[in-house]
Tab-separated table of C-alpha atoms (C1' of nucleotides) in Angstrom:
chain	number	residue	atom	x	y	z
F	1	MET	CA	-53.201	-73.808	10.824
F	2	ASP	CA	-55.065	-72.963	14.150
F	3	THR	CA	-56.603	-70.031	15.291
F	4	LYS	CA	-53.875	-69.025	17.499
F	5	GLN	CA	-51.253	-69.195	14.560
F	6	ARG	CA	-53.318	-67.533	12.112
F	7	ILE	CA	-54.118	-64.697	14.588
F	8	LEU	CA	-50.211	-64.085	14.689
F	9	ASP	CA	-49.816	-64.466	10.750
F	10	GLU	CA	-52.631	-61.801	9.966
F	11	ALA	CA	-51.360	-59.594	12.641
F	12	LEU	CA	-47.880	-59.974	11.536
F	13	THR	CA	-49.381	-59.018	7.851
F	14	LEU	CA	-50.926	-55.870	9.264
F	15	PHE	CA	-48.227	-54.568	11.119
F	16	SER	CA	-45.512	-54.663	8.447
F	17	GLN	CA	-47.862	-52.709	6.543
F	18	LYS	CA	-49.451	-49.834	8.923
F	19	GLY	CA	-46.997	-50.330	12.005
F	20	TYR	CA	-48.394	-51.190	15.329
F	21	ALA	CA	-50.626	-48.503	16.332
F	22	ASN	CA	-52.702	-48.186	13.329
F	23	VAL	CA	-53.755	-51.598	13.076
F	24	TYR	CA	-56.511	-52.186	15.434
F	25	VAL	CA	-57.962	-55.608	17.026
F	26	ASN	CA	-60.972	-55.448	15.330
F	27	ASP	CA	-58.841	-55.395	11.491
F	28	ILE	CA	-56.944	-58.557	12.488
F	29	ALA	CA	-60.434	-60.502	14.262
F	30	GLU	CA	-61.983	-59.549	10.820
F	31	LYS	CA	-58.821	-61.182	8.939
F	32	VAL	CA	-59.043	-64.177	10.867
F	33	GLY	CA	-62.733	-64.829	10.054
F	34	ILE	CA	-64.256	-63.994	13.333
F	35	LYS	CA	-65.203	-61.346	15.549
F	36	ALA	CA	-62.764	-59.500	18.246
F	37	PRO	CA	-63.618	-60.522	21.576
F	38	SER	CA	-62.528	-64.172	20.451
F	39	LEU	CA	-59.196	-62.646	20.020
F	40	TYR	CA	-58.821	-62.484	23.675
F	41	LYS	CA	-59.502	-65.891	24.292
F	42	HIS	CA	-56.406	-66.679	22.828
F	43	TYR	CA	-54.415	-64.030	23.500
F	44	LYS	CA	-54.761	-61.772	26.918
F	45	ASN	CA	-54.612	-58.277	25.135
F	46	LYS	CA	-53.218	-56.546	21.517
F	47	LYS	CA	-49.801	-56.048	23.449
F	48	ALA	CA	-49.436	-60.225	23.706
F	49	ILE	CA	-49.940	-60.778	20.007
F	50	PHE	CA	-46.761	-58.075	19.455
F	51	ASP	CA	-44.855	-59.903	22.260
F	52	ALA	CA	-45.745	-63.281	20.603
F	53	ILE	CA	-44.696	-62.003	17.150
F	54	ILE	CA	-41.175	-61.208	18.156
F	55	GLU	CA	-40.801	-64.312	20.895
F	56	GLU	CA	-42.081	-66.806	17.538
F	57	MET	CA	-39.185	-65.176	15.428
F	58	ASN	CA	-37.009	-65.938	18.230
F	59	ASN	CA	-38.492	-69.204	18.285
F	60	ARG	CA	-38.299	-69.553	13.942
F	61	PHE	CA	-34.320	-68.271	14.386
F	62	ALA	CA	-31.986	-71.373	14.171
F	63	ILE	CA	-33.994	-72.633	10.794
F	64	GLN	CA	-33.842	-68.062	9.420
F	65	ALA	CA	-29.909	-68.267	10.387
F	66	LYS	CA	-29.187	-71.028	7.944
F	67	ASN	CA	-30.781	-69.341	4.906
F	68	LEU	CA	-29.334	-65.998	5.917
F	69	ASN	CA	-26.101	-66.623	5.992
F	70	ILE	CA	-26.040	-67.519	2.192
F	71	ILE	CA	-25.533	-71.294	2.512
F	72	GLY	CA	-25.654	-72.852	6.274
F	73	ASN	CA	-24.590	-71.583	9.579
F	74	ASP	CA	-20.946	-73.471	9.100
F	75	PRO	CA	-18.806	-70.636	7.524
F	76	ALA	CA	-15.956	-73.162	7.011
F	77	ALA	CA	-17.922	-75.690	5.569
F	78	ASP	CA	-19.557	-73.601	3.279
F	79	ALA	CA	-16.240	-71.568	2.467
F	80	ARG	CA	-14.760	-74.770	1.024
F	81	ILE	CA	-17.499	-74.562	-1.364
F	82	TYR	CA	-17.619	-70.706	-2.036
F	83	GLU	CA	-13.460	-70.910	-2.392
F	84	SER	CA	-13.727	-72.748	-5.629
F	85	LEU	CA	-16.969	-70.866	-7.136
F	86	SER	CA	-16.661	-68.925	-10.349
F	87	GLU	CA	-18.033	-65.391	-10.727
F	88	GLU	CA	-20.957	-66.820	-12.054
F	89	GLU	CA	-21.292	-68.659	-9.296
F	90	MET	CA	-21.053	-66.472	-6.563
F	91	ILE	CA	-23.511	-64.181	-8.461
F	92	LYS	CA	-25.955	-67.360	-8.128
F	93	LEU	CA	-25.393	-67.090	-4.316
F	94	GLY	CA	-25.761	-63.475	-4.011
F	95	PHE	CA	-29.312	-63.514	-6.448
F	96	ASP	CA	-30.155	-66.318	-3.730
F	97	LEU	CA	-29.353	-65.000	-0.556
F	98	PHE	CA	-31.413	-61.718	-1.749
F	99	GLU	CA	-34.188	-63.885	-3.025
F	100	TYR	CA	-34.583	-65.658	0.077
F	101	TYR	CA	-34.336	-62.232	2.402
F	102	ILE	CA	-37.332	-60.461	-0.499
F	103	HIS	CA	-39.724	-63.253	-1.399
F	104	ASP	CA	-39.640	-65.559	2.026
F	105	ASP	CA	-43.021	-63.526	3.304
F	106	TYR	CA	-42.902	-63.873	6.858
F	107	VAL	CA	-38.933	-62.913	6.963
F	108	LYS	CA	-39.592	-59.591	4.781
F	109	ARG	CA	-42.717	-58.987	7.035
F	110	PHE	CA	-40.784	-59.415	10.093
F	111	ARG	CA	-38.321	-57.059	8.831
F	112	LYS	CA	-40.905	-54.502	7.495
F	113	MET	CA	-42.700	-55.109	11.266
F	114	LEU	CA	-38.856	-54.413	12.686
F	115	THR	CA	-38.704	-51.311	10.893
F	116	ILE	CA	-41.695	-49.388	11.526
F	117	GLU	CA	-41.044	-50.335	15.253
F	118	GLN	CA	-37.265	-49.745	15.523
F	119	PHE	CA	-37.634	-46.432	17.367
F	120	HIS	CA	-39.732	-47.697	19.725
F	121	ASN	CA	-38.109	-49.333	22.357
F	122	LYS	CA	-33.985	-50.178	22.727
F	123	GLU	CA	-34.760	-53.940	22.357
F	124	LEU	CA	-36.566	-53.561	19.199
F	125	ALA	CA	-33.289	-51.267	18.307
F	126	ASP	CA	-30.913	-54.005	18.844
F	127	THR	CA	-33.187	-56.837	17.392
F	128	TYR	CA	-33.014	-54.812	13.984
F	129	THR	CA	-29.580	-54.104	14.162
F	130	LYS	CA	-28.488	-57.718	15.392
F	131	LEU	CA	-30.550	-59.168	12.839
F	132	TYR	CA	-29.743	-57.033	9.320
F	133	VAL	CA	-26.032	-55.633	10.636
F	134	ASP	CA	-23.811	-57.676	12.931
F	135	ASP	CA	-25.102	-61.090	12.178
F	136	PRO	CA	-24.715	-60.770	8.498
F	137	LEU	CA	-21.383	-58.911	8.755
F	138	LEU	CA	-20.013	-61.299	11.520
F	139	TYR	CA	-21.402	-64.906	9.149
F	140	GLN	CA	-20.661	-63.081	6.022
F	141	GLY	CA	-17.186	-61.949	7.279
F	142	LEU	CA	-16.342	-65.679	8.445
F	143	LEU	CA	-17.432	-66.875	5.204
F	144	LEU	CA	-15.405	-64.395	3.078
F	145	GLY	CA	-12.414	-64.810	5.887
F	146	GLN	CA	-11.671	-68.168	4.595
F	147	VAL	CA	-12.027	-67.414	0.965
F	148	VAL	CA	-8.927	-65.232	1.672
F	149	SER	CA	-7.519	-67.622	3.347
F	150	SER	CA	-7.483	-69.971	0.588
F	151	GLY	CA	-6.355	-67.458	-1.726
F	152	GLY	CA	-9.850	-67.174	-3.339
F	153	LEU	CA	-9.758	-62.918	-2.604
F	154	SER	CA	-7.584	-60.409	-1.573
F	155	THR	CA	-7.859	-58.017	1.515
F	156	GLU	CA	-5.634	-56.696	4.610
F	157	ASN	CA	-9.050	-56.163	6.033
F	158	VAL	CA	-11.748	-58.191	6.032
F	159	ASP	CA	-13.955	-56.500	7.498
F	160	ILE	CA	-14.278	-53.693	5.522
F	161	MET	CA	-14.718	-56.296	2.173
F	162	THR	CA	-17.350	-57.841	4.095
F	163	LEU	CA	-19.059	-54.120	4.097
F	164	HIS	CA	-17.905	-54.098	1.209
F	165	PHE	CA	-20.011	-56.876	-0.048
F	166	PHE	CA	-23.083	-56.752	2.267
F	167	ALA	CA	-23.848	-53.485	2.303
F	168	PRO	CA	-25.022	-52.881	-1.026
F	169	ILE	CA	-27.231	-55.972	-0.607
F	170	TYR	CA	-28.629	-54.343	2.700
F	171	MET	CA	-29.417	-51.066	0.481
F	172	LEU	CA	-31.087	-52.862	-2.426
F	173	LEU	CA	-33.207	-54.738	-0.164
F	174	THR	CA	-34.212	-52.227	2.140
F	175	MET	CA	-35.399	-50.071	-1.218
F	176	CYS	CA	-37.509	-53.242	-2.250
F	177	ASP	CA	-39.255	-52.964	0.968
F	178	ARG	CA	-40.271	-49.926	0.083
F	179	ASN	CA	-40.412	-50.298	-3.390
F	180	PRO	CA	-41.204	-53.392	-5.119
F	181	GLU	CA	-41.564	-52.462	-8.505
F	182	ARG	CA	-38.204	-51.710	-8.348
F	183	GLU	CA	-37.024	-55.252	-7.947
F	184	PRO	CA	-36.143	-56.007	-11.378
F	185	GLU	CA	-33.306	-52.699	-11.417
F	186	ALA	CA	-32.177	-53.736	-8.098
F	187	PHE	CA	-30.905	-57.588	-9.433
F	188	LYS	CA	-29.352	-56.173	-12.503
F	189	ILE	CA	-27.889	-53.840	-10.043
F	190	LEU	CA	-26.864	-56.828	-7.805
F	191	GLU	CA	-25.076	-58.467	-10.566
F	192	SER	CA	-22.689	-55.770	-11.546
F	193	HIS	CA	-22.055	-55.222	-7.819
F	194	ILE	CA	-21.139	-58.593	-7.350
F	195	ARG	CA	-19.041	-58.921	-10.379
F	196	GLN	CA	-17.181	-55.498	-9.692
F	197	PHE	CA	-16.396	-56.612	-6.081
F	198	ASN	CA	-15.284	-59.923	-7.123
F	199	LYS	CA	-12.530	-57.786	-9.399
F	200	LEU	CA	-11.793	-55.308	-6.991
F	201	TYR	CA	-10.895	-57.751	-3.917
F	202	SER	CA	-9.724	-60.803	-6.791
F	203	ARG	CA	-6.176	-62.155	-5.645
F	204	LYS	CA	-4.193	-61.589	-8.990
F	205	ARG	CA	-4.993	-57.975	-8.399
F	206	LYS	CA	-2.598	-55.912	-6.353
F	207	GLU	CA	-3.163	-56.325	-2.468
F	208	VAL	CA	-5.059	-53.754	-0.510
S	1	MET	CA	-39.918	-18.582	16.764
S	2	ASP	CA	-43.225	-18.088	15.914
S	3	THR	CA	-46.217	-20.808	17.569
S	4	LYS	CA	-47.180	-21.948	13.919
S	5	GLN	CA	-43.511	-22.759	13.966
S	6	ARG	CA	-42.875	-24.255	17.176
S	7	ILE	CA	-45.853	-26.597	16.221
S	8	LEU	CA	-44.050	-28.149	13.194
S	9	ASP	CA	-40.860	-28.717	15.560
S	10	GLU	CA	-42.570	-30.320	18.496
S	11	ALA	CA	-44.616	-32.508	16.469
S	12	LEU	CA	-41.559	-33.600	13.918
S	13	THR	CA	-39.509	-34.235	16.796
S	14	LEU	CA	-42.737	-36.559	18.650
S	15	PHE	CA	-43.231	-38.354	15.115
S	16	SER	CA	-39.978	-39.276	14.689
S	17	GLN	CA	-39.639	-40.801	17.712
S	18	LYS	CA	-43.147	-42.496	18.411
S	19	GLY	CA	-44.774	-42.494	14.135
S	20	TYR	CA	-47.501	-40.236	13.670
S	21	ALA	CA	-50.340	-42.189	15.230
S	22	ASN	CA	-48.783	-43.123	18.749
S	23	VAL	CA	-48.793	-39.287	19.117
S	24	TYR	CA	-51.586	-37.204	20.105
S	25	VAL	CA	-52.245	-33.275	19.502
S	26	ASN	CA	-52.160	-33.052	23.389
S	27	ASP	CA	-48.753	-33.838	23.000
S	28	ILE	CA	-47.722	-31.660	20.806
S	29	ALA	CA	-49.598	-28.996	22.385
S	30	GLU	CA	-47.855	-29.666	25.738
S	31	LYS	CA	-44.899	-29.592	23.921
S	32	VAL	CA	-45.529	-26.657	22.783
S	33	GLY	CA	-46.750	-24.928	26.294
S	34	ILE	CA	-50.456	-24.339	24.653
S	35	LYS	CA	-53.538	-26.443	25.241
S	36	ALA	CA	-54.995	-28.804	22.509
S	37	PRO	CA	-57.535	-26.972	20.956
S	38	SER	CA	-55.696	-23.768	20.653
S	39	LEU	CA	-53.581	-25.882	17.837
S	40	TYR	CA	-56.503	-25.689	15.348
S	41	LYS	CA	-56.126	-22.177	15.227
S	42	HIS	CA	-53.191	-22.683	13.733
S	43	TYR	CA	-53.954	-26.460	11.318
S	44	LYS	CA	-57.067	-27.932	10.430
S	45	ASN	CA	-56.241	-31.089	11.941
S	46	LYS	CA	-53.635	-33.380	13.164
S	47	LYS	CA	-52.546	-34.469	9.511
S	48	ALA	CA	-52.446	-30.909	8.411
S	49	ILE	CA	-49.699	-30.976	10.619
S	50	PHE	CA	-47.975	-33.667	9.166
S	51	ASP	CA	-48.326	-32.792	5.735
S	52	ALA	CA	-47.363	-29.210	6.489
S	53	ILE	CA	-43.727	-30.820	7.991
S	54	ILE	CA	-43.222	-32.984	4.573
S	55	GLU	CA	-44.139	-29.466	2.859
S	56	GLU	CA	-41.602	-27.669	4.650
S	57	MET	CA	-39.153	-30.383	4.359
S	58	ASN	CA	-39.577	-29.759	0.263
S	59	ASN	CA	-38.990	-26.015	0.891
S	60	ARG	CA	-35.319	-26.489	3.041
S	61	PHE	CA	-34.032	-28.898	0.300
S	62	ALA	CA	-32.987	-26.670	-2.417
S	63	ILE	CA	-30.627	-25.388	1.034
S	64	GLN	CA	-30.287	-28.844	2.472
S	65	ALA	CA	-29.420	-30.385	-1.399
S	66	LYS	CA	-25.857	-28.082	-0.893
S	67	ASN	CA	-24.600	-30.193	2.283
S	68	LEU	CA	-25.959	-33.560	0.957
S	69	ASN	CA	-23.616	-33.359	-2.170
S	70	ILE	CA	-20.610	-33.069	0.624
S	71	ILE	CA	-19.588	-29.563	-1.084
S	72	GLY	CA	-22.301	-27.926	-3.121
S	73	ASN	CA	-24.860	-28.542	-5.853
S	74	ASP	CA	-22.316	-27.894	-8.870
S	75	PRO	CA	-20.629	-31.492	-9.116
S	76	ALA	CA	-18.075	-29.943	-11.867
S	77	ALA	CA	-16.597	-27.450	-9.269
S	78	ASP	CA	-16.758	-29.797	-6.610
S	79	ALA	CA	-14.928	-32.933	-8.303
S	80	ARG	CA	-12.126	-29.644	-9.625
S	81	ILE	CA	-11.472	-29.705	-5.458
S	82	TYR	CA	-12.005	-33.368	-5.074
S	83	GLU	CA	-9.453	-35.024	-7.642
S	84	SER	CA	-6.507	-32.769	-5.847
S	85	LEU	CA	-7.527	-34.498	-2.363
S	86	SER	CA	-5.348	-36.332	-0.620
S	87	GLU	CA	-6.881	-39.810	1.058
S	88	GLU	CA	-7.084	-38.089	4.737
S	89	GLU	CA	-8.736	-34.957	2.530
S	90	MET	CA	-11.518	-37.470	1.545
S	91	ILE	CA	-12.112	-38.971	4.798
S	92	LYS	CA	-12.558	-35.694	6.431
S	93	LEU	CA	-15.125	-35.164	3.598
S	94	GLY	CA	-17.037	-38.430	4.348
S	95	PHE	CA	-16.235	-37.601	7.987
S	96	ASP	CA	-18.501	-33.765	7.336
S	97	LEU	CA	-20.695	-35.527	5.296
S	98	PHE	CA	-22.037	-37.821	8.133
S	99	GLU	CA	-21.839	-35.942	10.575
S	100	TYR	CA	-24.099	-33.639	9.010
S	101	TYR	CA	-26.124	-36.564	8.427
S	102	ILE	CA	-26.310	-37.637	11.790
S	103	HIS	CA	-26.385	-34.546	13.732
S	104	ASP	CA	-28.404	-32.086	11.750
S	105	ASP	CA	-31.607	-32.483	13.992
S	106	TYR	CA	-33.803	-31.551	11.791
S	107	VAL	CA	-32.615	-33.479	8.972
S	108	LYS	CA	-32.245	-37.038	11.277
S	109	ARG	CA	-35.171	-36.808	12.938
S	110	PHE	CA	-37.422	-35.912	9.388
S	111	ARG	CA	-35.389	-39.125	7.926
S	112	LYS	CA	-36.261	-40.948	11.479
S	113	MET	CA	-40.172	-40.298	10.656
S	114	LEU	CA	-39.850	-41.008	6.892
S	115	THR	CA	-38.501	-44.086	8.258
S	116	ILE	CA	-41.134	-45.251	10.166
S	117	GLU	CA	-44.183	-44.043	7.603
S	118	GLN	CA	-42.078	-45.304	4.451
S	119	PHE	CA	-44.789	-48.035	4.190
S	120	HIS	CA	-47.947	-46.006	5.214
S	121	ASN	CA	-48.646	-45.023	1.422
S	122	LYS	CA	-46.624	-44.497	-1.919
S	123	GLU	CA	-45.781	-41.175	-1.703
S	124	LEU	CA	-43.199	-41.297	1.204
S	125	ALA	CA	-41.985	-44.571	0.473
S	126	ASP	CA	-41.265	-42.761	-3.143
S	127	THR	CA	-39.540	-39.707	-0.932
S	128	TYR	CA	-37.993	-41.846	1.000
S	129	THR	CA	-35.973	-43.426	-1.809
S	130	LYS	CA	-35.627	-39.917	-3.606
S	131	LEU	CA	-33.441	-38.556	-0.352
S	132	TYR	CA	-31.616	-41.021	0.990
S	133	VAL	CA	-31.311	-43.258	-2.266
S	134	ASP	CA	-31.319	-41.917	-6.048
S	135	ASP	CA	-30.454	-38.267	-4.959
S	136	PRO	CA	-27.206	-39.217	-2.833
S	137	LEU	CA	-26.271	-41.591	-5.320
S	138	LEU	CA	-26.781	-39.226	-8.687
S	139	TYR	CA	-24.769	-36.456	-7.078
S	140	GLN	CA	-21.707	-38.270	-5.243
S	141	GLY	CA	-21.751	-40.499	-9.012
S	142	LEU	CA	-21.176	-37.237	-10.948
S	143	LEU	CA	-19.018	-36.045	-8.492
S	144	LEU	CA	-16.900	-39.544	-8.427
S	145	GLY	CA	-17.530	-39.355	-12.636
S	146	GLN	CA	-15.407	-36.245	-12.663
S	147	VAL	CA	-12.689	-37.688	-10.635
S	148	VAL	CA	-12.649	-40.318	-12.931
S	149	SER	CA	-12.467	-38.417	-15.941
S	150	SER	CA	-9.819	-36.431	-14.854
S	151	GLY	CA	-7.396	-39.177	-13.843
S	152	GLY	CA	-8.046	-39.250	-9.793
S	153	LEU	CA	-9.827	-42.865	-9.914
S	154	SER	CA	-10.428	-45.776	-12.209
S	155	THR	CA	-13.139	-48.177	-12.627
S	156	GLU	CA	-15.183	-49.758	-15.262
S	157	ASN	CA	-18.413	-48.549	-14.108
S	158	VAL	CA	-18.761	-45.692	-12.166
S	159	ASP	CA	-22.489	-46.433	-11.243
S	160	ILE	CA	-20.934	-49.445	-9.360
S	161	MET	CA	-18.384	-47.494	-7.878
S	162	THR	CA	-20.647	-44.964	-6.307
S	163	LEU	CA	-22.817	-47.548	-5.149
S	164	HIS	CA	-19.614	-49.000	-3.102
S	165	PHE	CA	-18.326	-45.626	-1.584
S	166	PHE	CA	-22.616	-44.330	-0.601
S	167	ALA	CA	-23.821	-47.941	0.301
S	168	PRO	CA	-21.909	-48.351	3.762
S	169	ILE	CA	-22.795	-44.838	4.615
S	170	TYR	CA	-25.702	-45.488	4.097
S	171	MET	CA	-25.830	-48.512	6.195
S	172	LEU	CA	-24.108	-47.007	9.110
S	173	LEU	CA	-26.060	-43.797	9.086
S	174	THR	CA	-29.196	-45.857	9.573
S	175	MET	CA	-27.554	-47.902	12.147
S	176	CYS	CA	-26.703	-44.696	14.117
S	177	ASP	CA	-30.649	-43.260	13.480
S	178	ARG	CA	-31.384	-46.569	15.549
S	179	ASN	CA	-28.417	-46.694	18.023
S	180	PRO	CA	-26.459	-43.465	18.393
S	181	GLU	CA	-24.470	-45.293	21.170
S	182	ARG	CA	-21.993	-46.810	18.535
S	183	GLU	CA	-21.437	-43.450	16.913
S	184	PRO	CA	-18.043	-43.464	17.796
S	185	GLU	CA	-17.873	-47.236	16.214
S	186	ALA	CA	-19.529	-46.336	13.143
S	187	PHE	CA	-16.640	-43.258	12.665
S	188	LYS	CA	-13.769	-45.725	12.963
S	189	ILE	CA	-15.993	-47.851	9.763
S	190	LEU	CA	-16.214	-45.205	7.940
S	191	GLU	CA	-12.479	-43.905	7.954
S	192	SER	CA	-11.625	-48.001	7.142
S	193	HIS	CA	-14.001	-47.937	4.272
S	194	ILE	CA	-12.866	-44.816	2.454
S	195	ARG	CA	-9.017	-45.796	3.009
S	196	GLN	CA	-10.042	-49.202	1.601
S	197	PHE	CA	-12.091	-47.914	-1.260
S	198	ASN	CA	-9.569	-45.239	-2.286
S	199	LYS	CA	-7.112	-48.111	-2.730
S	200	LEU	CA	-9.339	-49.879	-4.238
S	201	TYR	CA	-10.586	-47.642	-7.226
S	202	SER	CA	-6.705	-45.986	-6.909
S	203	ARG	CA	-5.548	-45.420	-10.779
S	204	LYS	CA	-2.447	-47.140	-9.750
S	205	ARG	CA	-4.094	-50.167	-9.880
S	206	LYS	CA	-4.794	-51.991	-12.864
S	207	GLU	CA	-8.523	-50.914	-13.912
S	208	VAL	CA	-11.881	-52.376	-12.953
B	1	DG	C1'	-55.030	-16.752	19.616
B	2	DT	C1'	-55.734	-18.985	23.807
B	3	DC	C1'	-58.622	-20.930	27.897
B	4	DT	C1'	-62.567	-24.179	29.877
B	5	DA	C1'	-65.932	-27.337	28.778
B	6	DT	C1'	-67.878	-30.626	26.232
B	7	DA	C1'	-69.749	-33.168	22.244
B	8	DA	C1'	-68.460	-37.076	18.690
B	9	DG	C1'	-66.224	-41.444	17.995
B	10	DA	C1'	-62.602	-44.512	17.704
B	11	DA	C1'	-60.526	-48.517	20.462
B	12	DG	C1'	-59.365	-51.660	24.074
B	13	DA	C1'	-61.267	-54.723	26.785
B	14	DT	C1'	-65.181	-57.763	29.901
B	15	DA	C1'	-69.605	-59.965	30.809
B	16	DG	C1'	-72.254	-63.438	30.008
B	17	DA	C1'	-75.310	-66.433	26.795
B	18	DC	C1'	-74.748	-70.617	23.280
N	1	DG	C1'	-64.233	-70.667	21.288
N	2	DT	C1'	-67.217	-67.817	19.565
N	3	DC	C1'	-70.479	-64.695	19.680
N	4	DT	C1'	-73.895	-59.934	21.220
N	5	DA	C1'	-73.669	-56.188	24.020
N	6	DT	C1'	-71.564	-53.189	26.448
N	7	DC	C1'	-68.175	-50.854	29.503
N	8	DT	C1'	-64.737	-47.481	30.323
N	9	DT	C1'	-61.270	-44.990	28.645
N	10	DC	C1'	-58.891	-42.670	24.674
N	11	DT	C1'	-58.262	-39.225	21.324
N	12	DT	C1'	-59.790	-35.814	18.089
N	13	DA	C1'	-62.318	-31.851	17.304
N	14	DT	C1'	-65.475	-27.905	17.947
N	15	DA	C1'	-68.216	-23.976	21.086
N	16	DG	C1'	-68.173	-20.213	22.909
N	17	DA	C1'	-65.874	-17.392	26.418
N	18	DC	C1'	-61.634	-13.896	27.353
DNA sequence: GTCTATAAGAAGATAGAC
DNA sequence: GTCTATCTTCTTATAGAC
């Protein structure tokens, strides 16, 4: 990895741990293994490093989206796989999604940075809500909607059903960002959540 | 309100907007209407102001807990009220809980500050998880458990049922902290969520 | 308890040699 | 592209008068 990219990587690590204002250009330079003034040959100033991270994330977005949405970014195609899933297979998919969110290092550091900086300006707030609320609900909603259409699950309100599926995952995810030592517990809860979700919305039951 | 208290109040407002490191003692003094050096007659240093906010929150906790747990901190007594609730009454309770979290200014500013500072050290991370994950799940779990015992709702796993009730509220809450302009939308989703939750776990349906 | 003046140090950024 | 030396500004905190 070239120096310009390594600066972004080390800066993201530090920003995600301490927040933008608590990280000094000297800290970043030290991690990269150069002196602070050398940073200015690659980026105009500290703010430009932060902006480059945000921009790079937007560039990576197309790739990330595929993994974010359980299988791919073609919900209709995904649903064809999904509708034939047993409960065990559904749990595996949930685990894979959760693992990706939690252990993909770039995704995790970026989310933590955004968590810290979300109140700094409206653009960052909107980015957070899009990436971790609206987009997951949109894509998983399309997916679950297909499963409902094909009779795998049953509900009168797919949006709320999707909220019931995703909100516990979101809550466990943000908890693990703070308390990684509770990951094993989170996985157990996640499994119980998906099992109960499945039974609650099973087509074998009366419609809600 | 005396100066010592006003310092805490203005500091909390600023910390919740910008984070600890982005707030300068001069900013706090300006808001209070005094000069920066005068702050040091009330608090040893900037850190002491932050610590005093955390400590004050712990002191207010007994009072807050009553409102946090829907009605009071006696789940058995609350459940006696709760089990006789219609769906409309349950929605009103959910709205009151949500309104409290969102519009109680002190509670909201403190939560935002903790959101920003949660990765700074383990103590703050644990405080966040206790206040906004473990405690709500504990108290609402006791409450819902009583409703299940008395036949108002039905489930095999009260903990997951409680997660299904609370996680969407938590997600909407943190979204409104970031995007207050979306509060009306959040209230509509909240209402739909509680209606669907009620139907899913109604005792009239097959047990899950 | 509040002020003005100021010390002490930290942090961002630039100049110019190599 | 990286370095050393240095500038400037910002920020915390203290001294001492009122």
